[in-house]
Amino acid sequence: MNDFLFQERLAEEYRRDKMATAEEQNKYAHLSKKNMAVFTYKVLSKVGATLENTGTKMQEHFENLALQEQRNTLPNLAK
């Protein structure tokens, strides 16, 4: 066997090993990305729920203040 074919087979085997290593690493990388995405979605969901609850409380509070102000601006006919 000449040297060129031997070198070519060595290079091919090296590429196969590197591809197998890369596939193995990618398998675990996708799992961590998926877990991170699920964690991020859960956190964002909780933040959204908190903002929604806070907004609802603020809306109720300021609607009550607005109604009080509206009642105070009406003329008092009893005087």
XYZ file of N, CA and C in Angstrom:
237
model
N 0.851 -1.167 0.000
C 0.000 0.000 0.000
C 0.905 1.240 0.000
N 0.572 2.164 -0.874
C 1.431 3.336 -0.920
C 1.098 4.296 0.228
N 1.964 5.242 0.433
C 1.863 6.152 1.574
C 0.649 7.071 1.467
N 0.288 7.453 0.247
C -0.843 8.368 0.066
C -2.137 7.736 0.560
N -2.405 6.478 0.190
C -3.636 5.824 0.645
C -3.640 5.622 2.153
N -2.469 5.320 2.710
C -2.379 5.149 4.151
C -2.708 6.466 4.873
N -2.156 7.547 4.394
C -2.420 8.864 4.985
C -3.899 9.253 4.825
N -4.458 8.907 3.672
C -5.872 9.222 3.422
C -6.771 8.444 4.389
N -6.458 7.187 4.635
C -7.251 6.382 5.580
C -7.107 6.907 7.007
N -5.906 7.325 7.368
C -5.704 7.920 8.690
C -6.524 9.201 8.849
N -6.516 10.032 7.809
C -7.279 11.278 7.856
C -8.774 10.991 7.938
N -9.248 9.995 7.207
C -10.663 9.628 7.234
C -11.077 9.120 8.619
N -10.238 8.299 9.204
C -10.530 7.789 10.546
C -10.516 8.921 11.573
N -9.588 9.846 11.416
C -9.517 11.008 12.299
C -10.804 11.838 12.191
N -11.268 12.061 10.954
C -12.514 12.819 10.746
C -13.702 12.109 11.381
N -13.770 10.782 11.232
C -14.866 10.013 11.844
C -14.864 10.157 13.359
N -13.666 10.058 13.944
C -13.565 10.215 15.398
C -14.015 11.603 15.844
N -13.588 12.605 15.111
C -13.980 13.978 15.458
C -15.483 14.186 15.281
N -16.056 13.625 14.234
C -17.503 13.752 14.020
C -18.273 13.042 15.130
N -17.801 11.865 15.549
C -18.463 11.137 16.634
C -18.376 11.928 17.938
N -17.232 12.524 18.203
C -17.071 13.346 19.407
C -17.986 14.558 19.354
N -18.067 15.200 18.195
C -18.927 16.378 18.053
C -20.393 16.011 18.233
N -20.821 14.882 17.670
C -22.206 14.453 17.835
C -22.527 14.179 19.305
N -21.600 13.565 19.997
C -21.802 13.268 21.425
C -21.930 14.570 22.226
N -21.067 15.531 21.925
C -21.130 16.817 22.628
C -22.410 17.567 22.286
N -22.837 17.509 21.027
C -24.059 18.196 20.622
C -25.283 17.594 21.295
N -25.260 16.301 21.517
C -26.391 15.642 22.166
C -26.627 16.244 23.547
N -25.546 16.454 24.296
C -25.680 17.019 25.636
C -25.930 18.516 25.593
N -25.412 19.197 24.601
C -25.623 20.636 24.490
C -27.097 20.936 24.262
N -27.774 20.139 23.456
C -29.188 20.380 23.185
C -30.025 20.170 24.442
N -29.661 19.197 25.254
C -30.406 18.960 26.484
C -30.292 20.146 27.426
N -29.101 20.703 27.551
C -28.946 21.842 28.454
C -29.666 23.067 27.900
N -29.656 23.240 26.582
C -30.382 24.369 25.997
C -31.876 24.205 26.203
N -32.363 22.979 26.062
C -33.789 22.727 26.253
C -34.181 22.995 27.699
N -33.374 22.509 28.635
C -33.660 22.753 30.047
C -33.610 24.237 30.369
N -32.657 24.950 29.780
C -32.553 26.388 30.011
C -33.762 27.109 29.444
N -34.234 26.671 28.283
C -35.409 27.302 27.683
C -36.641 27.069 28.552
N -36.820 25.870 29.061
C -37.966 25.572 29.927
C -37.885 26.414 31.191
N -36.700 26.514 31.780
C -36.514 27.331 32.977
C -36.839 28.797 32.681
N -36.354 29.292 31.551
C -36.605 30.683 31.167
C -38.096 30.925 30.975
N -38.793 30.007 30.308
C -40.220 30.169 30.095
C -40.986 30.174 31.412
N -40.574 29.313 32.353
C -41.241 29.283 33.654
C -41.036 30.592 34.405
N -39.806 31.100 34.379
C -39.517 32.364 35.061
C -40.303 33.498 34.427
N -40.314 33.555 33.107
C -41.052 34.618 32.428
C -42.551 34.510 32.687
N -43.044 33.304 32.786
C -44.458 33.104 33.088
C -44.787 33.638 34.476
N -43.928 33.361 35.447
C -44.149 33.869 36.807
C -44.049 35.395 36.850
N -43.101 35.954 36.129
C -42.963 37.416 36.075
C -44.211 38.027 35.457
N -44.709 37.421 34.395
C -45.931 37.918 33.752
C -47.125 37.859 34.677
N -47.258 36.759 35.404
C -48.381 36.633 36.341
C -48.277 37.682 37.443
N -47.070 37.910 37.936
C -46.872 38.924 38.975
C -47.216 40.311 38.454
N -46.759 40.620 37.252
C -47.079 41.924 36.663
C -48.579 42.091 36.457
N -49.223 41.024 36.014
C -50.665 41.090 35.792
C -51.403 41.323 37.112
N -51.012 40.615 38.161
C -51.655 40.804 39.463
C -51.413 42.203 40.008
N -50.188 42.681 39.874
C -49.868 44.030 40.335
C -50.659 45.068 39.552
N -50.761 44.880 38.255
C -51.534 45.806 37.426
C -53.003 45.820 37.801
N -53.552 44.648 38.103
C -54.952 44.566 38.505
C -55.173 45.300 39.820
N -54.269 45.100 40.776
C -54.384 45.791 42.065
C -54.278 47.302 41.889
N -53.333 47.737 41.048
C -53.169 49.173 40.804
C -54.402 49.743 40.123
N -54.968 49.009 39.183
C -56.153 49.476 38.486
C -57.317 49.644 39.458
N -57.531 48.676 40.337
C -58.601 48.781 41.328
C -58.373 49.976 42.251
N -57.121 50.139 42.695
C -56.798 51.232 43.603
C -57.082 52.588 42.954
N -56.604 52.781 41.739
C -56.760 54.075 41.097
C -58.179 54.314 40.600
N -58.909 53.258 40.291
C -60.320 53.435 39.947
C -61.091 53.927 41.167
N -60.784 53.374 42.345
C -61.420 53.847 43.567
C -61.074 55.307 43.838
N -59.812 55.679 43.654
C -59.423 57.084 43.835
C -60.130 57.990 42.842
N -60.250 57.522 41.601
C -60.926 58.329 40.580
C -62.403 58.510 40.931
N -63.046 57.458 41.423
C -64.450 57.575 41.823
C -64.605 58.529 43.008
N -63.685 58.487 43.955
C -63.731 59.410 45.089
C -63.571 60.846 44.616
N -62.639 61.073 43.716
C -62.442 62.425 43.175
C -63.675 62.891 42.412
N -64.287 61.973 41.685
C -65.470 62.326 40.910
C -66.615 62.709 41.846
N -66.772 61.984 42.944
C -67.810 62.304 43.910
C -67.538 63.633 44.594
N -66.279 63.953 44.844
C -65.933 65.210 45.515
C -66.173 66.411 44.610
N -66.129 66.255 43.315
C -66.300 67.398 42.407
C -67.764 67.684 42.123
N -68.671 66.774 42.489
C -70.083 67.042 42.276
C -70.541 68.110 43.263
N -71.412 68.991 42.795
C -71.877 70.044 43.699
C -72.726 69.444 44.810
N -72.553 69.967 45.998
C -73.310 69.479 47.136
C -74.602 70.288 47.219
N -75.716 69.678 46.863
C -76.993 70.380 46.814
C -77.602 70.549 48.211
N -77.094 69.849 49.192
C -77.647 69.908 50.533
C -77.313 71.230 51.214
N -76.317 71.924 50.772
C -75.898 73.184 51.433
C -76.824 74.314 51.120
